[in-house]
PDB file of C-alpha atoms in Angstrom:
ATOM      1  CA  UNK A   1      43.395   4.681 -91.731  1.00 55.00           C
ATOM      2  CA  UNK A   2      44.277   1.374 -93.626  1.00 77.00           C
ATOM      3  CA  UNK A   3      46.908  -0.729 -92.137  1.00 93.00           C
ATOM      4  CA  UNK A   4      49.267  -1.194 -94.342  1.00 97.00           C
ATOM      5  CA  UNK A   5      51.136  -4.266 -95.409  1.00 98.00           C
ATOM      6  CA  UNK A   6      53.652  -3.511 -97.943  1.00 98.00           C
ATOM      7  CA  UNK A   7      55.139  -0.586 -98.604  1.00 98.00           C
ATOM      8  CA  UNK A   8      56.846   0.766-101.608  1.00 98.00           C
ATOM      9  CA  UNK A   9      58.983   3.746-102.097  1.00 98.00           C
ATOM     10  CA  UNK A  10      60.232   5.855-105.197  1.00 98.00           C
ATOM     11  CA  UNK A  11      62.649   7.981-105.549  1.00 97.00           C
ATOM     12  CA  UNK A  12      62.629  10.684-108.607  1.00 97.00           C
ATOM     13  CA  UNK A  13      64.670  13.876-109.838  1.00 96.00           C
ATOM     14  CA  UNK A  14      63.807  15.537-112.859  1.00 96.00           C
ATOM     15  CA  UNK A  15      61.671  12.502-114.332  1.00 96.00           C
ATOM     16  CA  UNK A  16      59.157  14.503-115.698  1.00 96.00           C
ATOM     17  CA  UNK A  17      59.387  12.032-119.056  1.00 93.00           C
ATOM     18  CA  UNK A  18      58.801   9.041-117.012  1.00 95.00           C
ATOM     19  CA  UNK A  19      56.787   9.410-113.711  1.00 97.00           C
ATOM     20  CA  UNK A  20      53.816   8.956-114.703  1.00 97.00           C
ATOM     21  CA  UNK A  21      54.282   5.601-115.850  1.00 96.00           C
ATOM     22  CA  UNK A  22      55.822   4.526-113.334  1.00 98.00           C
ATOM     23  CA  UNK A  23      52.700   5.664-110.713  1.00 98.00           C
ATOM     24  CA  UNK A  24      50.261   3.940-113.291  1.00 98.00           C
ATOM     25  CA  UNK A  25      52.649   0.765-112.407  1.00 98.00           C
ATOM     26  CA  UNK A  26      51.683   1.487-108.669  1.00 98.00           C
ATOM     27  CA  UNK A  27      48.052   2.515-108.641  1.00 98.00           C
ATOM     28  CA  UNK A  28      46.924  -0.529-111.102  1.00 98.00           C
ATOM     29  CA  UNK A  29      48.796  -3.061-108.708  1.00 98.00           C
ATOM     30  CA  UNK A  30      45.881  -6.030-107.880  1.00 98.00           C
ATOM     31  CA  UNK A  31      46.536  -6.720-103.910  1.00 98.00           C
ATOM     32  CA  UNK A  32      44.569  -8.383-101.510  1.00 97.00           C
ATOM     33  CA  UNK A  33      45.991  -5.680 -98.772  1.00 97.00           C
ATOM     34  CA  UNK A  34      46.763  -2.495 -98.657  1.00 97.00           C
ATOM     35  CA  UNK A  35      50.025  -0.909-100.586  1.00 98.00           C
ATOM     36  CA  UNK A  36      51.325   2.745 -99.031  1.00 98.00           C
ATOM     37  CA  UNK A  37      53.012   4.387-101.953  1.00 98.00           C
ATOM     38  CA  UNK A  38      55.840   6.695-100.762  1.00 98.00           C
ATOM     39  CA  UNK A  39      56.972   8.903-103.806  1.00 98.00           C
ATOM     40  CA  UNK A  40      60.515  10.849-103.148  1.00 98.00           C
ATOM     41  CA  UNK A  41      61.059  14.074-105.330  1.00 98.00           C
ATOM     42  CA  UNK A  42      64.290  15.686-105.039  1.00 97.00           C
ATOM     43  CA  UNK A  43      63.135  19.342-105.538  1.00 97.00           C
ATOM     44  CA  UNK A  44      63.134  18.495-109.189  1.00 97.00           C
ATOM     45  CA  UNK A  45      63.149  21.687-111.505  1.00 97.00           C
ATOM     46  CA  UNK A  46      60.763  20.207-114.148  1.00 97.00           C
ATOM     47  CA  UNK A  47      57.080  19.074-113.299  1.00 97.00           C
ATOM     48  CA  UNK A  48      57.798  16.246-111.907  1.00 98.00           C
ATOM     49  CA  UNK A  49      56.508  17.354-108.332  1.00 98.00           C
ATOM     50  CA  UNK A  50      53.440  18.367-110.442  1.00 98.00           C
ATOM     51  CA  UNK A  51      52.682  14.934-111.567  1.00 98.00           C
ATOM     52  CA  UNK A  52      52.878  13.412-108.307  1.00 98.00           C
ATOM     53  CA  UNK A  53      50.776  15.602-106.692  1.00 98.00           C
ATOM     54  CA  UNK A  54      48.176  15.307-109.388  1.00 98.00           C
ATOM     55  CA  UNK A  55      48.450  11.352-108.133  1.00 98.00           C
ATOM     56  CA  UNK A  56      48.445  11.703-104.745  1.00 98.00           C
ATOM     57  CA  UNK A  57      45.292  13.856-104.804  1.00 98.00           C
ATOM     58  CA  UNK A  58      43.385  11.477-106.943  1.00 98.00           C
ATOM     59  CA  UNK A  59      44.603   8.189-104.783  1.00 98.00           C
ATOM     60  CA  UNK A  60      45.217  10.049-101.523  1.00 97.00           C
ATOM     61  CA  UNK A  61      45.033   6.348 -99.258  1.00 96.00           C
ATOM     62  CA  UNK A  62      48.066   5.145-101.900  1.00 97.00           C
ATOM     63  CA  UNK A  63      49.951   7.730-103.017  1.00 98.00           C
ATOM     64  CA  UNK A  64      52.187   9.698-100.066  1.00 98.00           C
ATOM     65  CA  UNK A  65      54.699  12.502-101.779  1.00 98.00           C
ATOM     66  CA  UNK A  66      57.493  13.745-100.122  1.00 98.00           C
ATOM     67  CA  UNK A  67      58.359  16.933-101.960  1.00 98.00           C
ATOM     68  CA  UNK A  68      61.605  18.458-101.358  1.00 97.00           C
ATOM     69  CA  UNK A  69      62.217  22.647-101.455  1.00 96.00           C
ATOM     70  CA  UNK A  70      65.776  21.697-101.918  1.00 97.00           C
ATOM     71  CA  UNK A  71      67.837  18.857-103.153  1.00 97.00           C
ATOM     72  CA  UNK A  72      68.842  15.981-100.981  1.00 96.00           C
ATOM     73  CA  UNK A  73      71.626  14.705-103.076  1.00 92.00           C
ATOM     74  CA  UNK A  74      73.731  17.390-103.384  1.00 93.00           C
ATOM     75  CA  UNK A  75      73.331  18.009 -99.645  1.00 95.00           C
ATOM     76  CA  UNK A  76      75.232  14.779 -99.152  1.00 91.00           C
ATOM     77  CA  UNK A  77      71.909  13.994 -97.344  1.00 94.00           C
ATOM     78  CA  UNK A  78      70.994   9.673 -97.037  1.00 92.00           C
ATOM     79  CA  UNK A  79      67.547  10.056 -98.927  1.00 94.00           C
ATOM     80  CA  UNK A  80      66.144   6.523 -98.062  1.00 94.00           C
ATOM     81  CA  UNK A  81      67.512   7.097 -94.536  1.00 94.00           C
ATOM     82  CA  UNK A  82      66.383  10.585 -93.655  1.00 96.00           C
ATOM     83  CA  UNK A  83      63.247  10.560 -95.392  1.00 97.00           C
ATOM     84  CA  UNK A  84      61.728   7.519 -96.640  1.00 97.00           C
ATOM     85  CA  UNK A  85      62.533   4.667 -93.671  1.00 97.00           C
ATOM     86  CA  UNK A  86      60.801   6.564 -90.915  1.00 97.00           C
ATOM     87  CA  UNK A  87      57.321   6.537 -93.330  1.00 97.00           C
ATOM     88  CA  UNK A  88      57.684   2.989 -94.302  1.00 98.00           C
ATOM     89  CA  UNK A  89      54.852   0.688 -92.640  1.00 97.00           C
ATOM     90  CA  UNK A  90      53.928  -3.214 -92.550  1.00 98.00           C
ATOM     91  CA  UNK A  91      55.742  -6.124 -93.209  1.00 98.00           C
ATOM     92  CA  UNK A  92      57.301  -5.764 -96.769  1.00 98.00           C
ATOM     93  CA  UNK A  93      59.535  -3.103 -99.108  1.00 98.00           C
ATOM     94  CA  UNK A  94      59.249  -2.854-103.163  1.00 98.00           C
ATOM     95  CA  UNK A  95      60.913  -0.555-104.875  1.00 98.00           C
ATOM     96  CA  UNK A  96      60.844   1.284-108.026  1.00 98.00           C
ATOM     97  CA  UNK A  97      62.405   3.910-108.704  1.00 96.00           C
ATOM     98  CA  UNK A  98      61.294   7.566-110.830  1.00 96.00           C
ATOM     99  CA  UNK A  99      62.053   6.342-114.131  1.00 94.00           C
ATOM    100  CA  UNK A 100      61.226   2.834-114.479  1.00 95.00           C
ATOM    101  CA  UNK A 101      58.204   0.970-113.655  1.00 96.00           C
ATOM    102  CA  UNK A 102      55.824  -2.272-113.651  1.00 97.00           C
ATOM    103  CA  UNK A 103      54.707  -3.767-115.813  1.00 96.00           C
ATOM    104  CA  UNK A 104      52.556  -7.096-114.218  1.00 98.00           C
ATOM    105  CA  UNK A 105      49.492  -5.480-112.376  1.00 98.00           C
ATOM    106  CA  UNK A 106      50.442  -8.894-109.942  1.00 98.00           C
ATOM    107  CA  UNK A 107      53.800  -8.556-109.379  1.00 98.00           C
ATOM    108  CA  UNK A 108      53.362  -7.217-105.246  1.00 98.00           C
ATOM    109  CA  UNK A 109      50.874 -10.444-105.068  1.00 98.00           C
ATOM    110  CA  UNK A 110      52.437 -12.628-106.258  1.00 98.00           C
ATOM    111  CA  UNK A 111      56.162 -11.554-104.484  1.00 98.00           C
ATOM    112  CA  UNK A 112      54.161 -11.158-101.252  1.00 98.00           C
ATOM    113  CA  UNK A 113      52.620 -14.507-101.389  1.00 98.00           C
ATOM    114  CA  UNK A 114      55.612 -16.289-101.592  1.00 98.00           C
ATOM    115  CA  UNK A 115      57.646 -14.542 -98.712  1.00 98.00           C
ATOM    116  CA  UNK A 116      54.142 -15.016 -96.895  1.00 98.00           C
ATOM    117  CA  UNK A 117      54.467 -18.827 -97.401  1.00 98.00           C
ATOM    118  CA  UNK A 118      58.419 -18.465 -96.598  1.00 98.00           C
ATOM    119  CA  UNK A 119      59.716 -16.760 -93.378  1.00 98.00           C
ATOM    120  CA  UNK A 120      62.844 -18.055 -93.860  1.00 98.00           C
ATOM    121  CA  UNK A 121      63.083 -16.161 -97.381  1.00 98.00           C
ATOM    122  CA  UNK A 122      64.546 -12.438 -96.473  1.00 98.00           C
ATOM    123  CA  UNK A 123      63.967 -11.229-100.204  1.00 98.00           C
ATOM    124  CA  UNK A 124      61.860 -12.127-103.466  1.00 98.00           C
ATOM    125  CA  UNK A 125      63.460 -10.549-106.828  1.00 97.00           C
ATOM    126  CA  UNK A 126      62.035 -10.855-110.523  1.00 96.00           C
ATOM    127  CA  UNK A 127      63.270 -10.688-114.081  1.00 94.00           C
ATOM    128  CA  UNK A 128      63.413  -7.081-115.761  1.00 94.00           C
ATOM    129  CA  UNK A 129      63.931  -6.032-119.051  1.00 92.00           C
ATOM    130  CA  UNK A 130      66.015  -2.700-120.441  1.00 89.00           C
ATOM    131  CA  UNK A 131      64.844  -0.198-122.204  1.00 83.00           C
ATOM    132  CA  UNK A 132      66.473   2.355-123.896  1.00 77.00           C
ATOM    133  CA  UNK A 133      66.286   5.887-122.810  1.00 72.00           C
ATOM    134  CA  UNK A 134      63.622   6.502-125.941  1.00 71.00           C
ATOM    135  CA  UNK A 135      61.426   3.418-124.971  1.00 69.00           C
ATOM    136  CA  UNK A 136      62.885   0.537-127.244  1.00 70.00           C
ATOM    137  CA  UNK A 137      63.129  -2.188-125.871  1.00 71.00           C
ATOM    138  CA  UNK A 138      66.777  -4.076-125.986  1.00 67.00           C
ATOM    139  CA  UNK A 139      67.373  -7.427-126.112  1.00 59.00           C
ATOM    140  CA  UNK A 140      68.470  -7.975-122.671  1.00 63.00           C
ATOM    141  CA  UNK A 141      66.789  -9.287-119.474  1.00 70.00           C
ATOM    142  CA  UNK A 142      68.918  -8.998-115.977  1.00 78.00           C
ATOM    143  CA  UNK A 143      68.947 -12.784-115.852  1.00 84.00           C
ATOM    144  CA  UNK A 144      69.049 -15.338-118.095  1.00 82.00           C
ATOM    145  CA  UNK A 145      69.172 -18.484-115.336  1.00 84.00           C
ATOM    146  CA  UNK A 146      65.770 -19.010-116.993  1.00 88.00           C
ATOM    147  CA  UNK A 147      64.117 -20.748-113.937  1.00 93.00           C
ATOM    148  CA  UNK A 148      62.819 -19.767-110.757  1.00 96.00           C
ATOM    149  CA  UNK A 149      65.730 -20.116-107.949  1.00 96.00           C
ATOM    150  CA  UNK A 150      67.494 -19.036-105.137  1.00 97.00           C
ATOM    151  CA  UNK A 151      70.667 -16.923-105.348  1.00 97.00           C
ATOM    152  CA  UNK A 152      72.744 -17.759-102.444  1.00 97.00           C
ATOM    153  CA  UNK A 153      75.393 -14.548-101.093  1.00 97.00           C
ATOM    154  CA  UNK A 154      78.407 -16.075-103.095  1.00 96.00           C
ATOM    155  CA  UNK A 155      76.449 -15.952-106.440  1.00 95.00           C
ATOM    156  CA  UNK A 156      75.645 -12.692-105.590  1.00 94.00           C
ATOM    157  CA  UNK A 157      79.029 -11.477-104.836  1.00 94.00           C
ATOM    158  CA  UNK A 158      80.398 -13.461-108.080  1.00 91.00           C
ATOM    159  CA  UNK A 159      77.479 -11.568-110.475  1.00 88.00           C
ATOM    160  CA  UNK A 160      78.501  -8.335-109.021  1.00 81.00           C
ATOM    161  CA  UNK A 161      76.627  -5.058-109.258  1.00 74.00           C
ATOM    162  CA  UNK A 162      73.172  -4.949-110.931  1.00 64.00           C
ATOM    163  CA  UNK A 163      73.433  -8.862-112.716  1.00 78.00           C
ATOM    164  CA  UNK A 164      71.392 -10.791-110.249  1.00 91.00           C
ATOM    165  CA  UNK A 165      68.258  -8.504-110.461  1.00 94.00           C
ATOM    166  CA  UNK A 166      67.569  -4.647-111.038  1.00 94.00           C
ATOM    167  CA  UNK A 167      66.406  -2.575-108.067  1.00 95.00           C
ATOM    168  CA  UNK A 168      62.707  -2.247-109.239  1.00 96.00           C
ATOM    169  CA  UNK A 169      61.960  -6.031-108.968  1.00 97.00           C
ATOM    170  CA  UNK A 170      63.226  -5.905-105.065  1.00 98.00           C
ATOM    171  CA  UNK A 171      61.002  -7.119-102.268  1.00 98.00           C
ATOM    172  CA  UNK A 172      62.271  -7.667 -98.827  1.00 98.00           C
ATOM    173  CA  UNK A 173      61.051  -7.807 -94.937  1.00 98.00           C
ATOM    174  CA  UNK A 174      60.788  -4.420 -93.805  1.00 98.00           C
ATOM    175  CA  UNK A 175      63.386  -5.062 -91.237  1.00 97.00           C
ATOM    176  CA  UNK A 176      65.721  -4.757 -93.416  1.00 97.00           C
ATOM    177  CA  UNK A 177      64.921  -1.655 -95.080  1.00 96.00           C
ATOM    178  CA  UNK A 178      67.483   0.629 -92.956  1.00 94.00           C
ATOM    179  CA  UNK A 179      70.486  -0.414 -94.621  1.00 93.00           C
ATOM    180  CA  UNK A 180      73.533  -0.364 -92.713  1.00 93.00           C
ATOM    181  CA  UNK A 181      76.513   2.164 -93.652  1.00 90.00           C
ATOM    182  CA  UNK A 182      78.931  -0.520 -93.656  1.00 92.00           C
ATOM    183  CA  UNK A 183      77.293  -2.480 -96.575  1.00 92.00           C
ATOM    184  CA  UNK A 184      77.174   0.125 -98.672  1.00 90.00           C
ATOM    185  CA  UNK A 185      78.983  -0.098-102.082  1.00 88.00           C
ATOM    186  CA  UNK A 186      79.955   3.048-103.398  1.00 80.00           C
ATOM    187  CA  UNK A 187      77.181   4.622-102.254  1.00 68.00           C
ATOM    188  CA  UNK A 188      74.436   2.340-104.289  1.00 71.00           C
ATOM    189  CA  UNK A 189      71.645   0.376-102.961  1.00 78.00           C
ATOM    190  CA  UNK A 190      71.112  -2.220-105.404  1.00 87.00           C
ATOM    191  CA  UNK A 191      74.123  -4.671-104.842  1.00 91.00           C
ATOM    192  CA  UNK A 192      74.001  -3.636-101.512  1.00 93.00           C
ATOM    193  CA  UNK A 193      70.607  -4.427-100.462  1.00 95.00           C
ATOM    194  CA  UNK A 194      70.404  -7.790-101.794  1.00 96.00           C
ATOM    195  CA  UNK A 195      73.840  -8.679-100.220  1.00 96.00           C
ATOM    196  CA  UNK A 196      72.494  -7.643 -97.034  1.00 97.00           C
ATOM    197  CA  UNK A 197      69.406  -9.561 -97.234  1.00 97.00           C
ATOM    198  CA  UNK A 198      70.930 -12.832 -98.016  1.00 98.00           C
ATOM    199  CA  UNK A 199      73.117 -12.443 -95.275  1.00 97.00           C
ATOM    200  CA  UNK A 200      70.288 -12.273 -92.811  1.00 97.00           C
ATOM    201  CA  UNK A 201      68.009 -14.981 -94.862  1.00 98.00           C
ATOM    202  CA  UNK A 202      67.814 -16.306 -98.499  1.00 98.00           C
ATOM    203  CA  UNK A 203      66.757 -15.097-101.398  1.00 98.00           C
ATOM    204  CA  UNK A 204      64.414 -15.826-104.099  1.00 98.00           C
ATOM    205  CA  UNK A 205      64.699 -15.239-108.049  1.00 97.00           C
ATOM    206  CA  UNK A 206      61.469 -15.405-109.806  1.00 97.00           C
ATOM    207  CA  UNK A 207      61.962 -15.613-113.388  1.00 95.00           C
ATOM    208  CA  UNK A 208      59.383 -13.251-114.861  1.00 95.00           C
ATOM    209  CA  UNK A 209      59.635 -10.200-116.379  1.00 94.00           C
ATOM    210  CA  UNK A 210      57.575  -7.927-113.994  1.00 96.00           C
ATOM    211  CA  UNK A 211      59.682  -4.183-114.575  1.00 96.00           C
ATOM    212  CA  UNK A 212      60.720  -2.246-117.253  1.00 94.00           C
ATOM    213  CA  UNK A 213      64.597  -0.392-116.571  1.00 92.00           C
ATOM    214  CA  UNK A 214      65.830   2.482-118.790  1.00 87.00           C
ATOM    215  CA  UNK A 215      69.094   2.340-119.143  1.00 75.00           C
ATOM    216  CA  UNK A 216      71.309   5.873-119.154  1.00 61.00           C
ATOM    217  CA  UNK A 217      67.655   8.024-118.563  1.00 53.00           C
ATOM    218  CA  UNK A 218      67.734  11.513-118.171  1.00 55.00           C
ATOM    219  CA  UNK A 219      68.610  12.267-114.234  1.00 53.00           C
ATOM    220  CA  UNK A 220      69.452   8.541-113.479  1.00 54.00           C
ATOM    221  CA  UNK A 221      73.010   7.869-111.289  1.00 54.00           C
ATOM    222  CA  UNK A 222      74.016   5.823-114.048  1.00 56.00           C
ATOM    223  CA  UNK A 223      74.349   8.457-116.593  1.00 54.00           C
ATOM    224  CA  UNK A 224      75.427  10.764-114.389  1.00 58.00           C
ATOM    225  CA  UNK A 225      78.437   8.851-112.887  1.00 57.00           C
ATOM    226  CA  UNK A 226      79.304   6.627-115.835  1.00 59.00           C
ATOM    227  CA  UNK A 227      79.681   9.810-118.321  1.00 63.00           C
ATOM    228  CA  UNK A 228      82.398  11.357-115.750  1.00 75.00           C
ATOM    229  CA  UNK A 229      85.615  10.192-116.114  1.00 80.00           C
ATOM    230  CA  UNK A 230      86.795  11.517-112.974  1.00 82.00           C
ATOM    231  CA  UNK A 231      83.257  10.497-111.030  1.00 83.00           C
ATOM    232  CA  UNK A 232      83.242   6.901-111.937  1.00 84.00           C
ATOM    233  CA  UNK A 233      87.417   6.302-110.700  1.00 88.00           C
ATOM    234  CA  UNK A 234      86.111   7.920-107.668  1.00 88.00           C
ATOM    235  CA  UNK A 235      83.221   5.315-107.641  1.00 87.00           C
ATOM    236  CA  UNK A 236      85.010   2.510-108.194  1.00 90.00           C
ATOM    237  CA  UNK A 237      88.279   3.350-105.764  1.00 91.00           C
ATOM    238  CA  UNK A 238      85.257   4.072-103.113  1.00 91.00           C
ATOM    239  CA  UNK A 239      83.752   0.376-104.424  1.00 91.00           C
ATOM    240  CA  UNK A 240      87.401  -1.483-103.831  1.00 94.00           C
ATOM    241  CA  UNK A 241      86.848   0.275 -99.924  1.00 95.00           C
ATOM    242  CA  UNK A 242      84.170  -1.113 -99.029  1.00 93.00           C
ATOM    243  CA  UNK A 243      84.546  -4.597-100.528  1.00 94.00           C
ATOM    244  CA  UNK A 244      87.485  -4.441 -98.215  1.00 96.00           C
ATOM    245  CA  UNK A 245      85.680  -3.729 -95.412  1.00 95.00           C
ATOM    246  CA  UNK A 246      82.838  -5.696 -96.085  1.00 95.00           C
ATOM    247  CA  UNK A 247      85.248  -9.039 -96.566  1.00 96.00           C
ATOM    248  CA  UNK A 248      86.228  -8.096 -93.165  1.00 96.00           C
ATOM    249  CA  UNK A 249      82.534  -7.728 -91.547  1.00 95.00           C
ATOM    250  CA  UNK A 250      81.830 -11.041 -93.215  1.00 96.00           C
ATOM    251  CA  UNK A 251      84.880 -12.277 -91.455  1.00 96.00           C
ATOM    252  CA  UNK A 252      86.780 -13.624 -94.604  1.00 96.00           C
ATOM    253  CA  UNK A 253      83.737 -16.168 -95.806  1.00 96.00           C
ATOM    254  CA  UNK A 254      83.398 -14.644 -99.114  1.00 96.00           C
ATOM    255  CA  UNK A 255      87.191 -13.672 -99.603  1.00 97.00           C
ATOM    256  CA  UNK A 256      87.814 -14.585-103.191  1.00 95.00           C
ATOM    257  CA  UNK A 257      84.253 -13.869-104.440  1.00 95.00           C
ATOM    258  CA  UNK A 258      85.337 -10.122-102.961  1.00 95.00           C
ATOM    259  CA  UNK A 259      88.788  -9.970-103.989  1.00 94.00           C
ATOM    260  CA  UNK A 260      87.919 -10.735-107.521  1.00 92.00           C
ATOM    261  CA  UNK A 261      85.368  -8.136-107.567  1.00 90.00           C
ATOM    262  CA  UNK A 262      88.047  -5.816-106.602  1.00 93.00           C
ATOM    263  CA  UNK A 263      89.990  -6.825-109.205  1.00 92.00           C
ATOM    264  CA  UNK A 264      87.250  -5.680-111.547  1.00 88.00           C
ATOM    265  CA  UNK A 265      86.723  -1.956-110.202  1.00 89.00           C
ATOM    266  CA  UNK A 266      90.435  -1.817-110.314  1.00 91.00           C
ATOM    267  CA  UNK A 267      90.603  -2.987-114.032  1.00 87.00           C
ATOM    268  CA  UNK A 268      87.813  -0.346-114.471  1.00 87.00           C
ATOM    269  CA  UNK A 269      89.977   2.063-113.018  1.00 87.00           C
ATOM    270  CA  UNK A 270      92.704   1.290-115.406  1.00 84.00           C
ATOM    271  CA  UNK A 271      90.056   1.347-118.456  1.00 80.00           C
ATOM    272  CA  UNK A 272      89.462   5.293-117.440  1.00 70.00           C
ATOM    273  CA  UNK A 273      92.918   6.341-116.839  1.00 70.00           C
ATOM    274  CA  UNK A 274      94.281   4.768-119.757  1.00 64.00           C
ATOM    275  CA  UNK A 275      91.507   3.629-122.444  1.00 59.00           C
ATOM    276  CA  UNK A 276      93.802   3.589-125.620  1.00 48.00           C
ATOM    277  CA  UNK A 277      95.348   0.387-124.214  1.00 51.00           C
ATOM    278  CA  UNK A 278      92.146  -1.459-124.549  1.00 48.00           C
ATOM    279  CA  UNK A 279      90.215  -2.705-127.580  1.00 51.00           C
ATOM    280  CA  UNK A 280      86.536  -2.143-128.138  1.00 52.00           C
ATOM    281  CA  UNK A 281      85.436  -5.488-127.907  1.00 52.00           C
ATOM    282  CA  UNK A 282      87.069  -6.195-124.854  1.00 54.00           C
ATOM    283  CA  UNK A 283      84.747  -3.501-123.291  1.00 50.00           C
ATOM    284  CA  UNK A 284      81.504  -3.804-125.048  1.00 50.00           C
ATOM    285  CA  UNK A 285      82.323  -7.504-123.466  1.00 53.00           C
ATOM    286  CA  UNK A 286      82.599  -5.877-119.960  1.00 50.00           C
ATOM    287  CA  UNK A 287      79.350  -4.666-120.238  1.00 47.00           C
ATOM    288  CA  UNK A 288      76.896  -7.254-121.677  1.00 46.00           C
ATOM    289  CA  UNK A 289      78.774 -10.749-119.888  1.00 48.00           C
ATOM    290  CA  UNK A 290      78.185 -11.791-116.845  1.00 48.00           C
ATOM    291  CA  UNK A 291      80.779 -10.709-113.886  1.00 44.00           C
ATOM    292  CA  UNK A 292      82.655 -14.009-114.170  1.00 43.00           C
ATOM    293  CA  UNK A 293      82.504 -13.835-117.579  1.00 49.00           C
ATOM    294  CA  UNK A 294      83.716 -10.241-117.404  1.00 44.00           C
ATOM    295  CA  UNK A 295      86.667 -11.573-115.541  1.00 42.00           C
ATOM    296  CA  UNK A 296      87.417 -14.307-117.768  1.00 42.00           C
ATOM    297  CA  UNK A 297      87.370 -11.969-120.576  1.00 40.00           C
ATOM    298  CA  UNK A 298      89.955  -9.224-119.329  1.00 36.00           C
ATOM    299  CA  UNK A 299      92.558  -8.322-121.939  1.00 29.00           C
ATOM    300  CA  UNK A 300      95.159  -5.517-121.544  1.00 35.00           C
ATOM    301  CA  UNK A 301      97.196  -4.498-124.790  1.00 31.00           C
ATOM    302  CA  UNK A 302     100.910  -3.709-123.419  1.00 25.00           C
TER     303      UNK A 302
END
């Protein structure tokens, strides 16, 4: 049995469209160890199952399935904590999830070499680029720093959710991988896990474009959440909680960082209950700026 050094887990649900893209990412990775390949489906009800299996039984030492009879998610049941930590082996975590993938055969090399060469690094994240649900490309990357740096927690706070680096360029020491509850925001791993990490060590942002995201897929929690009115004030009332409760864990350090994240889910909040008092371009501007620029940007019509 090959010990493993890095493991990577994906999570999918009715990604028929997608997944096998995504597993081509994985199985034409270039390593100089061994990658364990932990593929999540959610008792999808297209052939999504199908396709992984078809993987797993023609890389059976790299891809690992976890099929599910029934779903997870609407069980209320922590996928990544029920299922997926307890399979995870060696020293690092990549993600990516169902319905995006790779697209640098080097990228666990080249993210593993440097936290190799950098104990004191916690995480190692990439550029991405979005893709529309139909496989255009947009003109947007995650980051536009346009260097290689490190992101301390305050930047990370101050970009907010998802603008410091999609999920599918994440790498991270696997002691991290069990996320604790109280970090959580609004249920959602990205922000989450790479405010975590720098807590506990610093992070790295390598600019290259190494993953492909499609935005608003079939399935994803974006579409799903964003489309329902009543779904995403629940979010983002949920979001303003646990800021509130993570500004306390952190002892106050990152108070106004937090608070004026708050601010933002409760302007968002304000957009869905009452969206005739705001102008389209003051939220097509909420959703292509940066957080502080989001902030900066903020116009109510009284």
């Amino acid at each position: 049995m090959a010990d493993y050094i890095v493991s990577v887990y994906c999570t999918a649900y009715n990604h028929e469209k997608y997944i096998r893209k995504t597993l081509e990412g994985f199985v034409n990775q270039k390593t100089d160890f061994p990658v364990k390949f932990i593929v999540h489906d959610d008792a999808s009800s297209d052939k999504t199952a199908d396709i992984i299996c078809e993987y797993a039984e023609k890389y059976p030492d790299k891809i690992f399935p976890i099929l599910q009879k029934e779903n997870q998610y609407s069980k209320k049941i922590p996928i990544i904590k029920t299922h997926i930590v307890p399979r995870l082996e060696g020293k690092y975590v990549a993600i990516c999830e169902g319905d995006d993938y790779w697209c640098d055969e080097n990228k666990l090399q080249l993210q593993y070499d440097f936290l190799e060469a950098n104990p004191d690094y916690s995480m190692c994240l990439h550029n991405t680029v979005v893709m529309n649900e139909d496989g255009s490309l947009q003109d947007v990357r995650f980051n536009n720093s346009g260097c290689d740096r490190d992101y301390s927690t305050s930047e990370i706070i101050q970009n907010g959710p998802s603008h410091t680096a999609h999920t599918s360029s994440f790498m991270f020491r696997k002691e991290y991988a069990d996320l604790p509850s109280e970090y959580l925001l609004g249920g959602t791993g990205d922000f989450s896990r790479m405010l975590y990490c720098s807590l506990n060590g610093k992070v790295r942002y390598i600019d290259k474009v190494m993953s492909y995201y499609r935005w608003s897929s079939e399935g994803n929690w974006t579409s799903r959440i964003r489309n329902d009115r009543k779904k995403h004030i629940e979010h983002c009332q949920k979001c303003i909680s646990d800021l509130k409760r993570i500004n306390e864990l952190t002892n106050g350090e990152y108070n106004d960082e937090l608070n004026s994240l708050i601010s933002h889910y409760s302007y968002l909040i304000k957009v869905d209950k009452k969206p005739w008092l705001y102008d389209n371009k003051t939220l097509k501007s909420l959703m292509s700026d940066s957080f502080k620029q989001k902030m900066k940007k903020t116009i109510l019509k009284r």
